PDB file of C-alpha atoms in Angstrom:
ATOM      1  CA  MET A  27      98.439 -53.723 -81.527  1.00 30.00           C
ATOM      2  CA  SER A  28      97.449 -56.388 -84.433  1.00 34.00           C
ATOM      3  CA  GLU A  29      93.783 -54.896 -84.150  1.00 36.00           C
ATOM      4  CA  CYS A  30      94.881 -51.627 -84.773  1.00 36.00           C
ATOM      5  CA  HIS A  31      97.097 -52.622 -87.647  1.00 40.00           C
ATOM      6  CA  ASN A  32      94.475 -54.750 -89.253  1.00 45.00           C
ATOM      7  CA  CYS A  33      92.131 -51.645 -88.853  1.00 41.00           C
ATOM      8  CA  GLN A  34      94.609 -49.195 -90.546  1.00 48.00           C
ATOM      9  CA  ALA A  35      95.021 -51.942 -93.440  1.00 54.00           C
ATOM     10  CA  SER A  36      91.194 -52.030 -94.177  1.00 58.00           C
ATOM     11  CA  SER A  37      90.907 -48.402 -94.043  1.00 64.00           C
ATOM     12  CA  THR A  38      93.730 -47.892 -96.529  1.00 63.00           C
ATOM     13  CA  LYS A  39      91.901 -50.205 -99.053  1.00 67.00           C
ATOM     14  CA  GLN A  40      88.843 -48.694 -98.535  1.00 69.00           C
ATOM     15  CA  LEU A  41      90.311 -45.432 -99.188  1.00 70.00           C
ATOM     16  CA  CYS A  42      92.111 -46.725-102.396  1.00 79.00           C
ATOM     17  CA  VAL A  43      88.736 -48.000-103.764  1.00 81.00           C
ATOM     18  CA  SER A  44      87.010 -45.143-103.202  1.00 81.00           C
ATOM     19  CA  LEU A  45      89.426 -42.978-105.246  1.00 80.00           C
ATOM     20  CA  VAL A  46      88.777 -45.068-108.560  1.00 81.00           C
ATOM     21  CA  PRO A  47      85.917 -43.847-110.796  1.00 80.00           C
ATOM     22  CA  ILE A  48      84.303 -47.407-111.514  1.00 81.00           C
ATOM     23  CA  PHE A  49      83.477 -48.155-107.624  1.00 85.00           C
ATOM     24  CA  ASN A  50      83.173 -44.471-106.041  1.00 79.00           C
ATOM     25  CA  HIS A  51      79.675 -44.588-107.026  1.00 82.00           C
ATOM     26  CA  LEU A  52      78.911 -47.536-104.305  1.00 85.00           C
ATOM     27  CA  THR A  53      77.430 -47.323-101.108  1.00 86.00           C
ATOM     28  CA  ASP A  54      79.896 -47.239 -97.845  1.00 85.00           C
ATOM     29  CA  ASP A  55      78.729 -51.108 -97.428  1.00 87.00           C
ATOM     30  CA  GLU A  56      79.298 -52.080-100.880  1.00 86.00           C
ATOM     31  CA  MET A  57      82.803 -50.293-101.139  1.00 86.00           C
ATOM     32  CA  TRP A  58      83.829 -52.231 -98.060  1.00 88.00           C
ATOM     33  CA  GLU A  59      82.927 -55.401 -99.907  1.00 89.00           C
ATOM     34  CA  VAL A  60      85.121 -54.573-102.729  1.00 88.00           C
ATOM     35  CA  ALA A  61      87.877 -53.313-100.315  1.00 88.00           C
ATOM     36  CA  ASP A  62      87.526 -56.759 -98.388  1.00 90.00           C
ATOM     37  CA  ARG A  63      88.469 -58.919-101.773  1.00 90.00           C
ATOM     38  CA  SER A  64      91.971 -56.314-102.313  1.00 90.00           C
ATOM     39  CA  PHE A  65      95.213 -56.633-101.512  1.00 90.00           C
ATOM     40  CA  HIS A  66      98.060 -53.883-100.922  1.00 90.00           C
ATOM     41  CA  ARG A  67     101.525 -53.878-102.207  1.00 94.00           C
ATOM     42  CA  LYS A  68     104.436 -51.323-102.195  1.00 96.00           C
ATOM     43  CA  PHE A  69     106.307 -50.742-105.289  1.00 98.00           C
ATOM     44  CA  ILE A  70     109.950 -48.789-105.187  1.00 98.00           C
ATOM     45  CA  LYS A  71     110.691 -46.214-107.938  1.00 96.00           C
ATOM     46  CA  GLY A  72     111.762 -48.338-111.189  1.00 95.00           C
ATOM     47  CA  GLU A  73     110.249 -51.489-110.085  1.00 97.00           C
ATOM     48  CA  THR A  74     108.701 -53.436-112.623  1.00 97.00           C
ATOM     49  CA  ILE A  75     104.856 -54.354-111.307  1.00 97.00           C
ATOM     50  CA  PHE A  76     103.952 -56.704-114.543  1.00 95.00           C
ATOM     51  CA  GLN A  77     105.469 -57.469-117.697  1.00 94.00           C
ATOM     52  CA  ALA A  78     104.646 -58.998-120.981  1.00 93.00           C
ATOM     53  CA  GLU A  79     103.851 -62.933-121.538  1.00 92.00           C
ATOM     54  CA  GLU A  80     102.939 -63.027-117.794  1.00 92.00           C
ATOM     55  CA  PRO A  81      99.271 -64.202-116.622  1.00 88.00           C
ATOM     56  CA  SER A  82      96.799 -61.777-116.850  1.00 86.00           C
ATOM     57  CA  ASN A  83      94.637 -62.062-114.012  1.00 90.00           C
ATOM     58  CA  SER A  84      94.159 -59.017-111.601  1.00 93.00           C
ATOM     59  CA  LEU A  85      93.084 -55.598-111.484  1.00 92.00           C
ATOM     60  CA  PHE A  86      95.451 -52.657-110.247  1.00 94.00           C
ATOM     61  CA  ILE A  87      94.773 -49.447-108.769  1.00 92.00           C
ATOM     62  CA  VAL A  88      96.691 -46.836-108.011  1.00 94.00           C
ATOM     63  CA  HIS A  89      96.435 -46.042-104.362  1.00 92.00           C
ATOM     64  CA  GLN A  90      99.693 -43.321-104.192  1.00 93.00           C
ATOM     65  CA  GLY A  91     102.228 -42.680-106.799  1.00 95.00           C
ATOM     66  CA  ARG A  92     102.563 -42.776-110.627  1.00 95.00           C
ATOM     67  CA  VAL A  93     102.873 -45.475-112.967  1.00 96.00           C
ATOM     68  CA  LYS A  94     103.628 -46.093-116.640  1.00 95.00           C
ATOM     69  CA  ILE A  95     102.095 -48.533-119.185  1.00 94.00           C
ATOM     70  CA  TYR A  96     104.539 -49.577-122.577  1.00 94.00           C
ATOM     71  CA  ARG A  97     105.401 -52.029-124.777  1.00 92.00           C
ATOM     72  CA  LEU A  98     108.482 -52.875-126.586  1.00 89.00           C
ATOM     73  CA  ALA A  99     109.542 -53.139-130.129  1.00 83.00           C
ATOM     74  CA  PRO A 100     111.235 -55.947-131.584  1.00 83.00           C
ATOM     75  CA  ASN A 101     113.894 -53.688-131.598  1.00 82.00           C
ATOM     76  CA  GLY A 102     113.821 -53.186-128.108  1.00 82.00           C
ATOM     77  CA  LYS A 103     112.640 -49.461-128.146  1.00 83.00           C
ATOM     78  CA  GLU A 104     109.918 -48.551-125.370  1.00 86.00           C
ATOM     79  CA  GLN A 105     106.559 -47.385-126.418  1.00 86.00           C
ATOM     80  CA  LEU A 106     104.847 -45.373-123.763  1.00 89.00           C
ATOM     81  CA  ILE A 107     101.090 -46.372-123.825  1.00 88.00           C
ATOM     82  CA  ARG A 108      99.944 -44.117-120.852  1.00 88.00           C
ATOM     83  CA  ILE A 109     101.077 -42.738-117.397  1.00 91.00           C
ATOM     84  CA  LEU A 110      98.714 -43.229-114.432  1.00 93.00           C
ATOM     85  CA  ASP A 111      97.896 -41.629-111.283  1.00 92.00           C
ATOM     86  CA  GLN A 112      96.174 -42.141-107.910  1.00 90.00           C
ATOM     87  CA  GLY A 113      92.819 -43.467-108.657  1.00 88.00           C
ATOM     88  CA  ASP A 114      93.474 -44.962-112.110  1.00 90.00           C
ATOM     89  CA  PHE A 115      93.418 -48.662-112.676  1.00 90.00           C
ATOM     90  CA  PHE A 116      94.984 -50.929-115.063  1.00 92.00           C
ATOM     91  CA  GLY A 117      95.463 -54.429-115.892  1.00 89.00           C
ATOM     92  CA  GLU A 118      91.232 -54.278-116.926  1.00 83.00           C
ATOM     93  CA  MET A 119      91.947 -56.567-119.706  1.00 81.00           C
ATOM     94  CA  SER A 120      92.334 -59.444-117.534  1.00 80.00           C
ATOM     95  CA  ILE A 121      88.913 -59.050-116.399  1.00 81.00           C
ATOM     96  CA  PHE A 122      87.613 -60.191-119.510  1.00 80.00           C
ATOM     97  CA  SER A 123      90.457 -62.647-121.091  1.00 80.00           C
ATOM     98  CA  GLU A 124      92.792 -65.210-119.622  1.00 80.00           C
ATOM     99  CA  GLU A 125      95.435 -64.261-122.608  1.00 84.00           C
ATOM    100  CA  THR A 126      98.629 -63.136-121.434  1.00 88.00           C
ATOM    101  CA  LEU A 127     100.000 -59.471-120.864  1.00 89.00           C
ATOM    102  CA  THR A 128     101.412 -57.385-123.626  1.00 89.00           C
ATOM    103  CA  SER A 129     102.532 -54.737-121.791  1.00 93.00           C
ATOM    104  CA  TYR A 130     104.709 -53.506-119.084  1.00 96.00           C
ATOM    105  CA  ALA A 131     103.895 -51.326-115.675  1.00 96.00           C
ATOM    106  CA  GLU A 132     106.732 -50.102-114.158  1.00 97.00           C
ATOM    107  CA  ALA A 133     106.554 -47.716-110.953  1.00 97.00           C
ATOM    108  CA  MET A 134     107.776 -44.008-111.681  1.00 94.00           C
ATOM    109  CA  VAL A 135     108.098 -43.291-108.151  1.00 95.00           C
ATOM    110  CA  ASP A 136     107.727 -44.973-104.940  1.00 97.00           C
ATOM    111  CA  THR A 137     103.909 -46.434-105.537  1.00 97.00           C
ATOM    112  CA  ASN A 138     101.262 -48.457-103.693  1.00 94.00           C
ATOM    113  CA  ILE A 139      99.051 -50.547-105.338  1.00 94.00           C
ATOM    114  CA  CYS A 140      95.796 -52.177-104.429  1.00 92.00           C
ATOM    115  CA  ILE A 141      95.186 -55.391-106.436  1.00 94.00           C
ATOM    116  CA  ILE A 142      91.778 -57.225-106.644  1.00 93.00           C
ATOM    117  CA  ASN A 143      92.360 -60.655-108.376  1.00 93.00           C
ATOM    118  CA  ARG A 144      89.869 -61.720-111.596  1.00 91.00           C
ATOM    119  CA  SER A 145      87.700 -63.940-110.108  1.00 92.00           C
ATOM    120  CA  ASP A 146      86.727 -61.571-107.366  1.00 93.00           C
ATOM    121  CA  ILE A 147      85.976 -58.340-109.585  1.00 90.00           C
ATOM    122  CA  GLN A 148      84.024 -61.093-111.952  1.00 91.00           C
ATOM    123  CA  GLU A 149      81.794 -61.711-109.088  1.00 93.00           C
ATOM    124  CA  LEU A 150      81.537 -58.085-108.018  1.00 90.00           C
ATOM    125  CA  MET A 151      80.530 -57.006-111.762  1.00 89.00           C
ATOM    126  CA  VAL A 152      77.659 -59.615-111.468  1.00 91.00           C
ATOM    127  CA  LYS A 153      76.532 -58.240-107.972  1.00 91.00           C
ATOM    128  CA  HIS A 154      76.702 -55.131-108.706  1.00 88.00           C
ATOM    129  CA  PRO A 155      76.473 -54.050-112.653  1.00 88.00           C
ATOM    130  CA  ALA A 156      76.818 -50.391-112.469  1.00 86.00           C
ATOM    131  CA  ILE A 157      80.664 -51.394-112.064  1.00 87.00           C
ATOM    132  CA  SER A 158      80.544 -53.151-115.520  1.00 86.00           C
ATOM    133  CA  LEU A 159      78.767 -49.992-117.084  1.00 87.00           C
ATOM    134  CA  LYS A 160      81.575 -47.785-115.472  1.00 85.00           C
ATOM    135  CA  ILE A 161      84.510 -50.021-116.629  1.00 84.00           C
ATOM    136  CA  LEU A 162      82.772 -50.104-120.452  1.00 86.00           C
ATOM    137  CA  GLU A 163      83.190 -45.982-119.760  1.00 87.00           C
ATOM    138  CA  GLU A 164      86.630 -46.237-119.020  1.00 83.00           C
ATOM    139  CA  PHE A 165      87.273 -48.481-122.045  1.00 82.00           C
ATOM    140  CA  SER A 166      85.802 -46.329-124.132  1.00 86.00           C
ATOM    141  CA  ARG A 167      87.724 -43.329-123.234  1.00 83.00           C
ATOM    142  CA  ARG A 168      90.958 -45.279-123.392  1.00 81.00           C
ATOM    143  CA  LEU A 169      90.004 -46.526-127.087  1.00 82.00           C
ATOM    144  CA  ASP A 170      89.239 -42.364-128.070  1.00 82.00           C
ATOM    145  CA  HIS A 171      92.839 -41.847-126.206  1.00 77.00           C
ATOM    146  CA  THR A 172      94.591 -44.795-128.310  1.00 76.00           C
ATOM    147  CA  GLU A 173      92.984 -43.755-131.651  1.00 77.00           C
ATOM    148  CA  HIS A 174      93.895 -39.982-131.042  1.00 73.00           C
ATOM    149  CA  LEU A 175      97.331 -41.344-130.476  1.00 72.00           C
ATOM    150  CA  VAL A 176      97.708 -43.452-133.341  1.00 73.00           C
ATOM    151  CA  GLU A 177      96.186 -40.798-135.715  1.00 72.00           C
ATOM    152  CA  GLN A 178      99.012 -38.330-134.187  1.00 67.00           C
ATOM    153  CA  LEU A 179     101.828 -40.958-134.999  1.00 67.00           C
ATOM    154  CA  SER A 180     100.614 -41.719-138.286  1.00 66.00           C
ATOM    155  CA  SER A 181      99.444 -38.352-139.851  1.00 62.00           C
ATOM    156  CA  GLN A 182     101.656 -35.555-138.132  1.00 67.00           C
ATOM    157  CA  ASP A 183     105.422 -34.600-137.880  1.00 84.00           C
ATOM    158  CA  VAL A 184     106.977 -34.245-134.773  1.00 86.00           C
ATOM    159  CA  GLU A 185     106.746 -30.614-133.894  1.00 88.00           C
ATOM    160  CA  LYS A 186     103.122 -31.213-134.534  1.00 87.00           C
ATOM    161  CA  ARG A 187     102.814 -34.204-131.935  1.00 87.00           C
ATOM    162  CA  ILE A 188     104.337 -32.232-129.704  1.00 90.00           C
ATOM    163  CA  ALA A 189     102.185 -28.998-130.254  1.00 89.00           C
ATOM    164  CA  SER A 190      99.117 -31.372-130.024  1.00 87.00           C
ATOM    165  CA  TYR A 191     100.119 -32.577-127.042  1.00 88.00           C
ATOM    166  CA  LEU A 192     100.665 -29.213-125.422  1.00 91.00           C
ATOM    167  CA  ILE A 193      97.212 -27.930-126.519  1.00 89.00           C
ATOM    168  CA  ASP A 194      95.730 -31.139-124.978  1.00 86.00           C
ATOM    169  CA  LEU A 195      97.614 -30.500-121.557  1.00 88.00           C
ATOM    170  CA  LEU A 196      96.262 -27.080-121.293  1.00 88.00           C
ATOM    171  CA  LYS A 197      92.854 -28.168-121.672  1.00 85.00           C
ATOM    172  CA  GLU A 198      93.133 -30.962-118.864  1.00 81.00           C
ATOM    173  CA  ASN A 199      95.166 -28.202-116.478  1.00 77.00           C
ATOM    174  CA  SER A 200      93.604 -25.136-117.381  1.00 69.00           C
ATOM    175  CA  SER A 201      95.438 -22.167-115.762  1.00 69.00           C
ATOM    176  CA  GLU A 202      95.202 -18.046-116.467  1.00 71.00           C
ATOM    177  CA  SER A 203      98.816 -18.381-116.340  1.00 79.00           C
ATOM    178  CA  HIS A 204      98.946 -20.745-119.386  1.00 88.00           C
ATOM    179  CA  VAL A 205     101.625 -22.541-117.595  1.00 90.00           C
ATOM    180  CA  VAL A 206     101.701 -26.496-118.071  1.00 90.00           C
ATOM    181  CA  LYS A 207     103.882 -29.130-116.344  1.00 89.00           C
ATOM    182  CA  LEU A 208     105.178 -32.192-117.920  1.00 90.00           C
ATOM    183  CA  PRO A 209     103.921 -34.890-116.171  1.00 86.00           C
ATOM    184  CA  MET A 210     106.591 -37.403-117.369  1.00 88.00           C
ATOM    185  CA  SER A 211     110.165 -37.086-118.270  1.00 88.00           C
ATOM    186  CA  LYS A 212     111.507 -36.038-121.557  1.00 89.00           C
ATOM    187  CA  LYS A 213     112.658 -39.527-122.303  1.00 89.00           C
ATOM    188  CA  ASP A 214     109.081 -40.564-121.522  1.00 90.00           C
ATOM    189  CA  LEU A 215     107.278 -38.113-123.405  1.00 90.00           C
ATOM    190  CA  ALA A 216     109.534 -38.711-126.340  1.00 90.00           C
ATOM    191  CA  SER A 217     108.874 -42.462-126.103  1.00 87.00           C
ATOM    192  CA  MET A 218     104.956 -41.322-126.023  1.00 86.00           C
ATOM    193  CA  ILE A 219     104.844 -39.183-128.977  1.00 86.00           C
ATOM    194  CA  GLY A 220     107.037 -41.873-131.492  1.00 84.00           C
ATOM    195  CA  THR A 221     110.616 -39.791-131.441  1.00 88.00           C
ATOM    196  CA  THR A 222     113.419 -39.460-129.520  1.00 88.00           C
ATOM    197  CA  GLN A 223     114.428 -37.510-126.198  1.00 91.00           C
ATOM    198  CA  GLU A 224     116.964 -35.247-128.570  1.00 93.00           C
ATOM    199  CA  THR A 225     114.510 -34.613-131.395  1.00 92.00           C
ATOM    200  CA  LEU A 226     111.965 -33.324-128.740  1.00 92.00           C
ATOM    201  CA  SER A 227     114.660 -30.942-127.050  1.00 92.00           C
ATOM    202  CA  ARG A 228     115.238 -29.754-130.551  1.00 93.00           C
ATOM    203  CA  ARG A 229     111.672 -29.534-131.567  1.00 92.00           C
ATOM    204  CA  LEU A 230     110.632 -27.522-128.161  1.00 94.00           C
ATOM    205  CA  THR A 231     113.673 -25.150-128.717  1.00 93.00           C
ATOM    206  CA  ALA A 232     112.012 -24.587-132.436  1.00 92.00           C
ATOM    207  CA  LEU A 233     108.895 -23.826-130.655  1.00 93.00           C
ATOM    208  CA  GLN A 234     110.521 -22.019-128.287  1.00 93.00           C
ATOM    209  CA  ASP A 235     112.360 -19.653-131.103  1.00 93.00           C
ATOM    210  CA  LYS A 236     109.244 -19.078-132.697  1.00 91.00           C
ATOM    211  CA  GLU A 237     107.682 -17.498-129.676  1.00 91.00           C
ATOM    212  CA  MET A 238     104.680 -19.920-129.416  1.00 92.00           C
ATOM    213  CA  ILE A 239     106.120 -21.452-125.980  1.00 91.00           C
ATOM    214  CA  GLU A 240     108.585 -20.544-123.318  1.00 93.00           C
ATOM    215  CA  GLN A 241     110.563 -23.403-121.416  1.00 92.00           C
ATOM    216  CA  THR A 242     110.651 -22.258-117.708  1.00 89.00           C
ATOM    217  CA  GLY A 243     112.328 -25.235-116.109  1.00 82.00           C
ATOM    218  CA  GLN A 244     111.405 -27.924-113.961  1.00 80.00           C
ATOM    219  CA  ARG A 245     109.409 -29.397-116.566  1.00 87.00           C
ATOM    220  CA  LYS A 246     107.410 -26.574-116.780  1.00 90.00           C
ATOM    221  CA  ILE A 247     106.150 -24.604-120.379  1.00 93.00           C
ATOM    222  CA  LYS A 248     104.442 -21.549-120.581  1.00 92.00           C
ATOM    223  CA  ILE A 249     102.256 -21.606-123.739  1.00 92.00           C
ATOM    224  CA  ILE A 250     102.881 -17.989-125.196  1.00 92.00           C
ATOM    225  CA  ASP A 251     100.870 -18.049-128.446  1.00 90.00           C
ATOM    226  CA  ILE A 252      97.569 -20.471-128.103  1.00 88.00           C
ATOM    227  CA  ASP A 253      96.340 -19.666-131.476  1.00 89.00           C
ATOM    228  CA  GLN A 254      99.806 -20.127-133.085  1.00 90.00           C
ATOM    229  CA  LEU A 255     100.347 -23.442-131.320  1.00 89.00           C
ATOM    230  CA  GLN A 256      96.763 -24.552-132.311  1.00 88.00           C
ATOM    231  CA  ASN A 257      97.237 -23.496-135.870  1.00 88.00           C
ATOM    232  CA  LYS A 258     100.583 -25.646-135.687  1.00 82.00           C
ATOM    233  CA  THR A 259      98.494 -28.790-135.137  1.00 78.00           C
ATOM    234  CA  GLU A 260      96.041 -28.077-137.798  1.00 77.00           C
ATOM    235  CA  ALA A 261      98.812 -27.271-140.518  1.00 66.00           C
TER     236      ALA A 261
END
């Protein structure tokens, strides 16, 4: 029974590692090597995975579930940084720095996480330099996303931010029906674009009244007039 359990645990870790772009280019043997250095933890919905001021010493991989990364302003207001799904990783700054964490990570649903300690990931990067390049690629992508978000927050009104977000979401999830599903609650979306849930709801209704979108329920929004919505972001 124990042997079977260990086999299943090893398979789970190997599958977890294979989901991550920074590792999925490795050979099977190399992937097993990474998997052997990881361990698995489960978090229930709403549970904190880590919080600001804690030591930064691990890389986290979402095996199943969803995680939100956020910071708290001095007034206690939550600022959402990003949402992470299966195959995404976080805590990456721990690889290069021993400074304490500056953000919070919380399970949005029941979530399974694979964790690799800093010393292990650093050894793997030395042994397999391609991992380092993949991590730098991801850093570049996230920096670009952050700069885009900062630009929106500093130069656009709320309605423009919403329009920009919906256009980006449509590009990421192309569909002939032009229906997108918000990957988070309105509360979390409001936090990410720097507004309140009440203001977000009013602005979505305003865009609907202008026949740019239609809110169809269950977090689904149909983009009715893509050109007009795009023009809204550029006005």
